[in-house]
Tab-separated table of C-alpha atoms in Angstrom:
chain	number	residue	atom	x	y	z
A	1	MET	CA	-98.535	3.895	32.619
A	2	GLY	CA	-101.976	3.095	33.781
A	3	LYS	CA	-103.489	3.674	37.207
A	4	PRO	CA	-102.363	1.257	40.023
A	5	VAL	CA	-104.915	-1.404	41.059
A	6	GLN	CA	-104.835	-2.563	44.737
A	7	PHE	CA	-104.841	-6.302	45.680
A	8	LYS	CA	-107.964	-5.908	47.600
A	9	GLU	CA	-109.624	-4.746	44.406
A	10	LEU	CA	-108.410	-7.851	42.633
A	11	LEU	CA	-109.496	-10.178	45.393
A	12	ALA	CA	-113.077	-8.545	45.794
A	13	PRO	CA	-114.540	-10.079	42.601
A	14	VAL	CA	-113.285	-13.554	43.586
A	15	ARG	CA	-114.843	-13.267	47.024
A	16	GLN	CA	-118.091	-11.991	45.617
A	17	ALA	CA	-118.332	-14.882	43.158
A	18	LEU	CA	-117.721	-17.346	45.960
A	19	GLU	CA	-120.339	-15.535	48.142
A	20	ARG	CA	-122.924	-15.984	45.397
A	21	LEU	CA	-122.474	-19.859	45.223
A	22	PRO	CA	-125.753	-21.601	46.085
A	23	GLU	CA	-125.524	-23.643	49.334
A	24	HIS	CA	-125.621	-27.317	48.361
A	25	ARG	CA	-125.502	-28.779	51.845
A	26	SER	CA	-128.791	-29.817	53.398
A	27	GLY	CA	-127.729	-30.738	56.977
A	28	LYS	CA	-126.734	-28.482	59.947
A	29	ASN	CA	-122.960	-29.097	59.636
A	30	THR	CA	-122.073	-25.813	57.938
A	31	ARG	CA	-119.217	-24.682	60.128
A	32	TYR	CA	-117.167	-23.655	57.080
A	33	SER	CA	-118.661	-21.618	54.367
A	34	LEU	CA	-118.241	-22.189	50.668
A	35	THR	CA	-116.551	-18.749	50.523
A	36	GLU	CA	-114.004	-19.808	53.117
A	37	ALA	CA	-113.337	-23.037	51.171
A	38	GLY	CA	-112.891	-21.237	47.844
A	39	LEU	CA	-110.743	-18.497	49.209
A	40	SER	CA	-108.602	-21.130	50.899
A	41	ALA	CA	-107.947	-22.949	47.787
A	42	PHE	CA	-107.204	-19.627	45.969
A	43	ALA	CA	-104.854	-18.769	48.658
A	44	VAL	CA	-102.827	-22.062	48.057
A	45	PHE	CA	-102.524	-21.320	44.350
A	46	TYR	CA	-101.778	-17.604	44.900
A	47	MET	CA	-98.997	-18.389	47.317
A	48	GLN	CA	-98.021	-21.393	45.218
A	49	SER	CA	-97.710	-23.264	48.536
A	50	PRO	CA	-99.551	-26.607	49.120
A	51	SER	CA	-98.740	-26.279	52.759
A	52	PHE	CA	-99.986	-22.665	53.208
A	53	LEU	CA	-103.181	-23.586	54.959
A	54	ALA	CA	-101.362	-26.035	57.390
A	55	HIS	CA	-98.858	-23.363	58.278
A	56	GLN	CA	-101.522	-20.801	59.030
A	57	ARG	CA	-103.564	-23.288	61.165
A	58	ASP	CA	-100.279	-23.664	63.156
A	59	MET	CA	-99.811	-19.929	63.327
A	60	GLN	CA	-103.454	-19.489	64.478
A	61	ARG	CA	-102.938	-22.034	67.450
A	62	GLN	CA	-99.651	-20.474	68.415
A	63	ARG	CA	-100.344	-16.785	67.963
A	64	GLY	CA	-104.157	-16.358	67.734
A	65	ARG	CA	-103.959	-14.921	64.248
A	66	ASN	CA	-102.846	-16.011	60.838
A	67	ASN	CA	-102.137	-14.807	57.211
A	68	ALA	CA	-104.963	-16.659	55.579
A	69	GLN	CA	-107.289	-14.330	57.495
A	70	SER	CA	-105.281	-11.161	57.038
A	71	LEU	CA	-104.252	-11.637	53.403
A	72	PHE	CA	-107.201	-13.468	52.033
A	73	GLY	CA	-110.085	-12.979	54.449
A	74	VAL	CA	-110.488	-16.582	55.498
A	75	GLU	CA	-112.076	-16.536	58.933
A	76	GLN	CA	-111.908	-20.218	59.556
A	77	ILE	CA	-109.584	-22.472	57.601
A	78	PRO	CA	-111.076	-25.806	56.615
A	79	SER	CA	-108.962	-28.917	56.501
A	80	ASP	CA	-107.832	-30.088	52.950
A	81	SER	CA	-110.519	-32.842	52.924
A	82	GLN	CA	-113.332	-30.466	54.087
A	83	LEU	CA	-112.197	-28.031	51.421
A	84	ARG	CA	-112.394	-30.668	48.706
A	85	ASN	CA	-115.849	-31.895	49.838
A	86	LEU	CA	-117.204	-28.394	49.947
A	87	LEU	CA	-116.051	-27.452	46.498
A	88	ASP	CA	-116.671	-30.726	44.641
A	89	PRO	CA	-120.468	-29.928	43.875
A	90	VAL	CA	-119.725	-26.372	42.859
A	91	ASP	CA	-120.440	-25.453	39.125
A	92	PRO	CA	-117.150	-23.905	37.732
A	93	ALA	CA	-119.101	-21.644	35.539
A	94	ALA	CA	-120.134	-19.690	38.709
A	95	LEU	CA	-116.516	-18.495	38.885
A	96	ARG	CA	-116.409	-16.964	35.380
A	97	PRO	CA	-117.387	-13.439	36.355
A	98	PRO	CA	-114.200	-12.571	38.248
A	99	PHE	CA	-112.078	-12.961	35.133
A	100	TRP	CA	-114.185	-10.330	33.227
A	101	GLU	CA	-114.363	-8.050	36.298
A	102	LEU	CA	-110.549	-7.999	36.665
A	103	TYR	CA	-110.216	-7.555	32.792
A	104	ALA	CA	-112.599	-4.539	33.196
A	105	GLN	CA	-110.337	-3.215	36.030
A	106	LEU	CA	-107.294	-3.427	33.851
A	107	GLU	CA	-108.978	-1.901	30.875
A	108	ALA	CA	-110.420	1.028	32.935
A	109	ALA	CA	-107.097	1.649	34.436
A	110	GLY	CA	-105.350	1.811	31.049
A	111	HIS	CA	-103.262	-1.186	31.311
A	112	LEU	CA	-104.746	-2.892	28.172
A	113	ASP	CA	-103.741	0.032	25.956
A	114	ALA	CA	-100.493	-1.692	25.179
A	115	TYR	CA	-102.187	-5.094	24.531
A	116	THR	CA	-103.064	-4.401	20.901
A	117	GLY	CA	-102.021	-5.779	17.584
A	118	VAL	CA	-103.104	-5.169	13.908
A	119	GLY	CA	-105.695	-2.512	13.430
A	120	GLY	CA	-105.546	-1.638	17.244
A	121	THR	CA	-107.439	-4.767	18.014
A	122	HIS	CA	-107.009	-6.947	21.162
A	123	LEU	CA	-105.327	-10.229	20.306
A	124	ILE	CA	-106.954	-13.256	21.973
A	125	SER	CA	-105.240	-16.586	21.537
A	126	LEU	CA	-107.190	-19.864	22.039
A	127	ASP	CA	-105.507	-23.108	22.784
A	128	GLY	CA	-106.311	-26.367	24.497
A	129	SER	CA	-104.323	-28.633	26.854
A	130	GLN	CA	-104.841	-31.635	29.105
A	131	TYR	CA	-104.445	-30.918	32.847
A	132	PHE	CA	-105.379	-34.389	34.298
A	133	SER	CA	-105.006	-37.990	33.162
A	134	SER	CA	-105.348	-41.398	34.930
A	135	GLU	CA	-106.247	-45.008	34.214
A	136	LYS	CA	-107.944	-45.316	37.630
A	137	VAL	CA	-109.186	-42.037	39.051
A	138	HIS	CA	-112.205	-40.665	37.159
A	139	CYS	CA	-115.466	-38.816	37.490
A	140	PRO	CA	-118.481	-38.276	35.322
A	141	SER	CA	-116.805	-35.195	33.856
A	142	CYS	CA	-113.913	-37.145	32.472
A	143	ARG	CA	-113.195	-37.664	28.832
A	144	VAL	CA	-112.737	-41.367	28.187
A	145	THR	CA	-110.480	-42.960	25.506
A	146	LEU	CA	-109.385	-46.471	24.955
A	147	ARG	CA	-105.693	-47.365	24.634
A	148	GLU	CA	-104.980	-50.905	23.850
A	149	GLY	CA	-108.324	-51.901	25.459
A	150	GLN	CA	-107.556	-49.836	28.592
A	151	ALA	CA	-109.849	-46.971	29.601
A	152	HIS	CA	-107.947	-43.753	29.965
A	153	TYR	CA	-109.578	-40.780	31.733
A	154	SER	CA	-108.605	-37.123	31.411
A	155	HIS	CA	-109.724	-33.530	31.753
A	156	GLY	CA	-108.934	-30.912	29.237
A	157	VAL	CA	-109.302	-27.122	29.168
A	158	LEU	CA	-109.417	-24.411	26.472
A	159	LEU	CA	-107.249	-21.365	27.621
A	160	ALA	CA	-108.054	-17.917	26.373
A	161	VAL	CA	-105.419	-15.301	26.837
A	162	VAL	CA	-104.986	-11.598	25.740
A	163	GLY	CA	-101.375	-11.097	24.436
A	164	ALA	CA	-99.471	-8.717	22.277
A	165	PRO	CA	-96.213	-8.843	20.348
A	166	GLU	CA	-94.339	-6.491	22.580
A	167	GLN	CA	-95.768	-7.704	25.943
A	168	GLU	CA	-94.209	-10.429	28.004
A	169	ALA	CA	-97.165	-11.409	30.096
A	170	VAL	CA	-100.489	-12.684	28.912
A	171	ILE	CA	-103.926	-11.808	30.473
A	172	CYS	CA	-105.900	-14.915	31.245
A	173	LEU	CA	-109.641	-14.925	30.485
A	174	GLU	CA	-112.362	-17.207	31.571
A	175	PRO	CA	-111.520	-20.923	30.645
A	176	GLU	CA	-113.766	-23.369	28.780
A	177	PHE	CA	-113.612	-26.992	29.938
A	178	ILE	CA	-113.402	-29.750	27.377
A	179	THR	CA	-115.834	-32.161	29.006
A	180	PRO	CA	-118.979	-34.218	28.206
A	181	GLN	CA	-121.886	-31.963	27.312
A	182	ASP	CA	-125.501	-32.590	28.263
A	183	GLY	CA	-127.453	-33.847	25.311
A	184	HIS	CA	-124.430	-34.801	23.239
A	185	ALA	CA	-123.550	-38.390	22.572
A	186	LYS	CA	-120.136	-37.584	20.969
A	187	GLN	CA	-116.998	-36.776	23.053
A	188	ASP	CA	-116.312	-33.255	23.503
A	189	CYS	CA	-113.363	-31.674	21.769
A	190	GLU	CA	-111.281	-28.462	21.523
A	191	GLN	CA	-113.190	-27.360	18.378
A	192	GLN	CA	-116.441	-27.452	20.236
A	193	ALA	CA	-114.887	-25.714	23.233
A	194	ILE	CA	-113.754	-22.864	20.976
A	195	LYS	CA	-117.302	-22.563	19.516
A	196	ARG	CA	-118.952	-22.337	22.976
A	197	TRP	CA	-116.290	-19.812	24.359
A	198	ILE	CA	-116.919	-17.585	21.184
A	199	GLU	CA	-120.665	-17.765	21.313
A	200	ARG	CA	-120.800	-17.063	25.041
A	201	ASN	CA	-118.229	-14.170	25.137
A	202	ALA	CA	-118.270	-12.397	21.719
A	203	PRO	CA	-120.939	-10.036	22.906
A	204	ARG	CA	-118.547	-8.680	25.605
A	205	PHE	CA	-116.469	-6.936	22.941
A	206	ALA	CA	-117.264	-4.013	20.663
A	207	PRO	CA	-117.617	-5.146	17.076
A	208	GLY	CA	-114.341	-5.409	15.229
A	209	SER	CA	-112.276	-4.751	18.442
A	210	VAL	CA	-110.855	-8.350	18.725
A	211	THR	CA	-108.666	-10.578	16.690
A	212	ILE	CA	-108.850	-14.250	17.418
A	213	LEU	CA	-105.699	-16.332	17.040
A	214	THR	CA	-105.574	-20.134	16.790
A	215	ASP	CA	-103.411	-22.954	15.526
A	216	ASP	CA	-103.789	-24.579	12.122
A	217	PRO	CA	-106.406	-27.343	13.055
A	218	HIS	CA	-108.962	-24.570	13.651
A	219	CYS	CA	-108.258	-22.691	10.444
A	220	HIS	CA	-111.521	-23.992	8.775
A	221	TYR	CA	-114.736	-22.714	7.235
A	222	PRO	CA	-117.039	-23.251	10.258
A	223	LEU	CA	-114.728	-21.224	12.617
A	224	CYS	CA	-114.189	-18.416	10.100
A	225	THR	CA	-117.890	-17.991	9.516
A	226	LEU	CA	-118.659	-18.202	13.161
A	227	LEU	CA	-116.126	-15.420	13.791
A	228	ALA	CA	-117.526	-13.221	11.053
A	229	GLN	CA	-121.115	-13.711	12.479
A	230	HIS	CA	-119.841	-12.335	15.819
A	231	HIS	CA	-117.912	-9.452	14.255
A	232	LEU	CA	-114.555	-10.922	15.333
A	233	HIS	CA	-111.333	-10.601	13.219
A	234	PHE	CA	-109.044	-13.588	12.841
A	235	ILE	CA	-105.575	-14.508	12.094
A	236	LEU	CA	-105.287	-18.383	11.875
A	237	THR	CA	-102.199	-20.444	11.288
A	238	CYS	CA	-102.660	-21.980	7.779
A	239	LYS	CA	-100.435	-24.874	6.692
A	240	GLU	CA	-100.160	-26.202	3.196
A	241	ALA	CA	-100.716	-29.826	4.112
A	242	SER	CA	-104.211	-29.062	5.572
A	243	HIS	CA	-105.369	-26.525	3.133
A	244	PRO	CA	-104.732	-27.992	-0.390
A	245	ALA	CA	-107.373	-25.868	-2.166
A	246	LEU	CA	-106.032	-22.616	-0.747
A	247	TYR	CA	-102.385	-23.400	-1.664
A	248	GLU	CA	-103.402	-24.716	-5.072
A	249	GLU	CA	-104.742	-21.211	-5.816
A	250	VAL	CA	-101.663	-19.658	-4.517
A	251	HIS	CA	-99.393	-21.849	-6.670
A	252	LEU	CA	-101.565	-21.038	-9.743
A	253	LEU	CA	-100.969	-17.328	-9.074
A	254	GLU	CA	-97.240	-17.598	-8.508
A	255	PRO	CA	-96.333	-17.364	-12.273
A	256	VAL	CA	-98.513	-14.463	-12.839
A	257	PRO	CA	-96.505	-11.269	-12.468
A	258	GLY	CA	-97.693	-9.219	-9.470
A	259	ALA	CA	-100.374	-11.639	-8.571
A	260	ILE	CA	-98.602	-12.430	-5.273
A	261	ALA	CA	-97.222	-9.412	-3.515
A	262	THR	CA	-93.722	-9.626	-2.020
A	263	GLN	CA	-91.867	-7.431	0.438
A	264	VAL	CA	-88.245	-8.022	1.628
A	265	VAL	CA	-86.721	-6.486	4.618
A	266	GLU	CA	-83.241	-7.097	6.089
A	267	LYS	CA	-82.799	-7.008	9.877
A	268	TRP	CA	-79.965	-7.227	12.272
A	269	GLN	CA	-81.067	-9.573	15.134
A	270	GLY	CA	-78.084	-9.103	17.421
A	271	ARG	CA	-76.294	-12.245	16.348
A	272	ARG	CA	-76.944	-12.392	12.566
A	273	ARG	CA	-78.453	-10.457	9.724
A	274	GLU	CA	-81.777	-11.913	8.559
A	275	ARG	CA	-83.723	-11.439	5.398
A	276	TRP	CA	-87.533	-11.339	6.111
A	277	VAL	CA	-89.611	-12.236	3.043
A	278	TYR	CA	-93.305	-11.385	3.273
A	279	ARG	CA	-95.629	-12.679	0.595
A	280	TRP	CA	-99.429	-12.226	0.406
A	281	VAL	CA	-102.512	-12.456	-1.658
A	282	GLU	CA	-106.034	-11.530	-0.945
A	283	GLN	CA	-109.392	-13.138	-1.679
A	284	VAL	CA	-108.468	-16.849	-1.993
A	285	PRO	CA	-110.846	-19.675	-1.035
A	286	LEU	CA	-110.184	-21.416	2.256
A	287	ARG	CA	-111.421	-24.731	0.920
A	288	GLY	CA	-112.435	-26.387	-2.381
A	289	ALA	CA	-116.093	-26.868	-1.677
A	290	LEU	CA	-118.849	-24.845	-3.289
A	291	GLU	CA	-119.710	-23.390	0.086
A	292	THR	CA	-116.388	-21.707	1.242
A	293	VAL	CA	-115.107	-18.309	2.473
A	294	LEU	CA	-112.577	-15.939	0.887
A	295	VAL	CA	-109.634	-15.207	3.108
A	296	ASN	CA	-106.495	-13.085	2.760
A	297	TRP	CA	-103.335	-15.208	2.944
A	298	CYS	CA	-99.831	-14.078	3.947
A	299	GLU	CA	-96.582	-15.825	4.860
A	300	LEU	CA	-93.222	-15.033	6.463
A	301	THR	CA	-89.935	-16.695	5.614
A	302	ILE	CA	-86.862	-15.751	7.435
A	303	TRP	CA	-83.395	-16.434	6.006
A	304	ASP	CA	-80.000	-16.183	7.478
A	305	VAL	CA	-78.174	-13.737	5.144
A	306	ALA	CA	-74.687	-15.171	5.844
A	307	THR	CA	-75.484	-18.955	5.481
A	308	HIS	CA	-78.537	-18.735	3.130
A	309	GLN	CA	-80.362	-21.093	5.517
A	310	GLN	CA	-84.032	-20.822	6.293
A	311	VAL	CA	-84.560	-20.240	10.006
A	312	TYR	CA	-88.398	-19.543	10.195
A	313	HIS	CA	-91.543	-20.000	8.021
A	314	CYS	CA	-95.224	-19.760	8.835
A	315	ALA	CA	-98.394	-18.630	7.034
A	316	TRP	CA	-101.702	-17.320	8.055
A	317	ALA	CA	-105.318	-16.793	6.908
A	318	THR	CA	-106.946	-13.614	7.962
A	319	ASP	CA	-109.818	-11.288	7.291
A	320	HIS	CA	-107.690	-8.185	7.898
A	321	PRO	CA	-106.783	-6.298	4.643
A	322	VAL	CA	-103.125	-7.250	3.628
A	323	THR	CA	-100.982	-4.571	2.194
A	324	ALA	CA	-97.321	-3.579	2.263
A	325	GLU	CA	-98.164	-1.369	5.271
A	326	THR	CA	-100.210	-3.991	7.232
A	327	VAL	CA	-98.395	-7.186	6.399
A	328	PRO	CA	-95.535	-6.777	9.080
A	329	GLU	CA	-98.322	-5.938	11.752
A	330	ILE	CA	-100.399	-8.854	10.742
A	331	VAL	CA	-97.558	-11.365	10.858
A	332	ALA	CA	-96.351	-10.073	14.235
A	333	SER	CA	-99.736	-10.375	15.540
A	334	GLY	CA	-100.150	-13.936	14.163
A	335	ARG	CA	-96.780	-14.910	15.675
A	336	SER	CA	-97.830	-13.773	19.088
A	337	ARG	CA	-100.172	-16.792	19.179
A	338	TRP	CA	-97.256	-18.630	20.750
A	339	LYS	CA	-97.691	-16.508	23.739
A	340	VAL	CA	-100.563	-18.803	24.958
A	341	GLU	CA	-97.887	-21.504	25.043
A	342	ASN	CA	-94.834	-19.699	26.197
A	343	GLU	CA	-96.299	-17.231	28.661
A	344	GLY	CA	-99.408	-19.217	29.315
A	345	PHE	CA	-99.215	-22.981	29.514
A	346	ASP	CA	-95.436	-23.004	30.090
A	347	VAL	CA	-95.664	-20.761	33.055
A	348	LEU	CA	-98.661	-22.580	34.543
A	349	LYS	CA	-96.960	-25.980	34.118
A	350	ASN	CA	-93.374	-25.258	34.855
A	351	GLN	CA	-93.274	-22.022	36.990
A	352	GLY	CA	-94.769	-23.138	40.383
A	353	TYR	CA	-98.538	-23.289	39.501
A	354	HIS	CA	-98.423	-27.096	38.923
A	355	PHE	CA	-101.069	-26.923	36.285
A	356	GLU	CA	-101.081	-30.711	35.735
A	357	HIS	CA	-100.966	-31.696	39.458
A	358	ASN	CA	-103.880	-33.405	40.871
A	359	PHE	CA	-104.802	-31.168	43.769
A	360	GLY	CA	-108.145	-33.051	44.053
A	361	HIS	CA	-110.260	-34.895	41.584
A	362	GLY	CA	-113.531	-35.375	43.342
A	363	GLN	CA	-116.592	-37.178	42.163
A	364	GLN	CA	-118.321	-34.255	40.504
A	365	GLN	CA	-116.603	-30.926	39.476
A	366	LEU	CA	-113.782	-30.465	41.887
A	367	SER	CA	-111.013	-30.764	39.455
A	368	SER	CA	-112.528	-27.976	37.257
A	369	VAL	CA	-113.253	-25.800	40.148
A	370	LEU	CA	-109.736	-25.916	41.413
A	371	LEU	CA	-108.248	-25.218	38.096
A	372	THR	CA	-110.457	-22.122	37.743
A	373	LEU	CA	-109.282	-20.821	41.103
A	374	LEU	CA	-105.688	-21.552	39.947
A	375	LEU	CA	-106.199	-19.614	36.732
A	376	LEU	CA	-107.638	-16.688	38.824
A	377	ALA	CA	-104.499	-16.677	41.078
A	378	PHE	CA	-102.457	-16.520	37.887
A	379	LEU	CA	-104.466	-13.586	36.643
A	380	CYS	CA	-104.153	-11.763	39.906
A	381	HIS	CA	-100.282	-12.006	39.793
A	382	THR	CA	-100.352	-10.805	36.268
A	383	ALA	CA	-102.546	-7.823	37.200
A	384	LEU	CA	-100.239	-6.896	40.008
A	385	ALA	CA	-97.176	-7.269	37.787
A	386	LEU	CA	-98.754	-4.780	35.295
A	387	THR	CA	-100.165	-2.305	37.823
A	388	CYS	CA	-98.098	-2.276	41.002
A	389	ALA	CA	-94.616	-0.597	40.925
A	390	THR	CA	-93.579	-2.029	44.249
A	391	TYR	CA	-94.488	-5.539	43.163
A	392	GLN	CA	-92.578	-4.876	39.941
A	393	ALA	CA	-89.560	-3.620	41.810
A	394	VAL	CA	-89.415	-6.717	44.174
A	395	ARG	CA	-89.804	-9.105	41.272
A	396	ARG	CA	-87.203	-7.503	39.358
A	397	GLU	CA	-84.684	-7.393	42.283
A	398	LEU	CA	-85.342	-11.027	43.101
A	399	GLY	CA	-84.827	-12.126	39.581
A	400	ALA	CA	-86.229	-15.691	39.226
A	401	ARG	CA	-89.972	-16.215	39.774
A	402	ARG	CA	-89.037	-19.137	41.991
A	403	THR	CA	-87.050	-16.859	44.372
A	404	PHE	CA	-90.100	-14.475	44.748
A	405	PHE	CA	-92.429	-17.340	45.688
A	406	ASN	CA	-89.871	-19.125	47.918
A	407	ASP	CA	-89.637	-15.824	49.828
A	408	LEU	CA	-93.516	-15.507	49.929
A	409	ARG	CA	-93.802	-19.016	51.363
A	410	ALA	CA	-90.993	-18.569	53.929
A	411	LEU	CA	-92.185	-15.100	55.142
A	412	THR	CA	-95.841	-16.121	55.672
A	413	ARG	CA	-94.889	-19.216	57.512
A	414	TYR	CA	-92.936	-17.549	60.143
A	415	PHE	CA	-94.266	-13.916	60.286
A	416	TYR	CA	-97.616	-12.415	60.501
A	417	PHE	CA	-98.648	-9.483	58.081
A	418	ALA	CA	-101.669	-7.315	58.511
A	419	ASP	CA	-102.345	-7.185	54.807
A	420	TRP	CA	-100.762	-7.561	51.353
A	421	HIS	CA	-99.315	-4.168	51.499
A	422	CYS	CA	-97.418	-4.864	54.669
A	423	LEU	CA	-95.993	-8.071	53.169
A	424	LEU	CA	-94.849	-6.525	49.984
A	425	MET	CA	-93.380	-3.430	51.665
A	426	PHE	CA	-91.521	-5.575	54.090
A	427	MET	CA	-89.954	-7.464	51.241
A	428	TYR	CA	-89.162	-4.018	49.452
A	429	GLN	CA	-87.614	-2.537	52.432
A	430	GLN	CA	-85.571	-5.617	53.301
A	431	LEU	CA	-84.252	-5.602	49.722
A	432	ASP	CA	-82.933	-2.083	50.506
A	433	LEU	CA	-84.715	-0.679	47.512
A	434	PRO	CA	-85.179	3.035	46.953
A	435	PRO	CA	-88.195	4.816	48.569
A	436	THR	CA	-91.456	4.120	46.687
A	437	THR	CA	-94.835	5.957	46.510
A	438	SER	CA	-96.625	6.318	49.577
A	439	PRO	CA	-99.343	3.827	50.675
A	440	SER	CA	-101.963	6.512	50.340
A	441	GLN	CA	-101.651	6.365	46.547
A	442	GLY	CA	-102.932	2.800	46.819
A	443	GLU	CA	-100.494	1.137	44.503
A	444	VAL	CA	-100.568	-2.117	46.321
């Protein structure tokens, strides 16, 4: 188990990034700072409570103190409209550093040691999603499409997460927004967002220390060559329908004895016995053009032994060497790409973060700024879940994530807490959990 990371250590990079924001107001009406606006929005997402700020304003009037100040350092709480106006002109790129500072904290404390896959590399999954759509509300940053002659406005984002086959949670990295780019006439797309994310962030990692995972649409020559140029490994979903040249080569090799290696393993999965059939071949062309790249191909087909029915099939293209020893690890790493959906987007959309809710669209960049702060809140909760034994115990005792956040909302509406440690320990003690480590050890 790695060293504990305190909540104040997680919040500090967020505050520092907000304090570095350039002041965009030219008048004298600067009662609320950009830092207070950003921390207020972060608090709403962290508490999963749209009414959190209103409740804390009430508490301040009634008691002369409030949890927005004690938990998040918000000295003066702006109104919702003031908050949106203050954050609308902010460049969301200015909020990228906290993602990497929190990542560095987790890495230094040893909490990323378990987040590895094939070859001891960190597995980073990249996937895009739409988080806003409207036929009326729009801004210059919206993507515009026509549907039956009607303009449709939307925002999309590329999510990057670190996952691992045996880990439930994913660690969110900085996002890349799918939005019109200066100097480009064409609409932006997920493919271009992936390219920008890689070119900007690949230098952060030691050569060969990361494996990129993507879905089938991105298993193509430009991305493979880009990843090779930046010393990043890859395991990319590779379907037959979209890679005819590669599969033609595979089918030509199938009649040749030993040309395609096969390994069969039977496993008891609790309810049924399964037969896992691995097949692989190295150095096959990814496409039929003269300019191509040679990749290693592998697939996994799972059969129900009792019924002889196929229950799973998928294939991947990779640059990792594929052998009888490595193929199970490569396949397990490739299959973990789904964590960006299951533990990433699904949690953000359906577990209280309201990823697709319009918290405020604005006329400039408000939508992207608010989503970035939401992702930072998501990352901070993940970090506590990985590092804080008290947090883990409370979450485990309460069971459903919904119950935990319902309790947070209720407690902070009616009671004042001097800091996050006091709040968490109150929950721990009221649940009558066994004595935990002392506060001096700094685990919360």
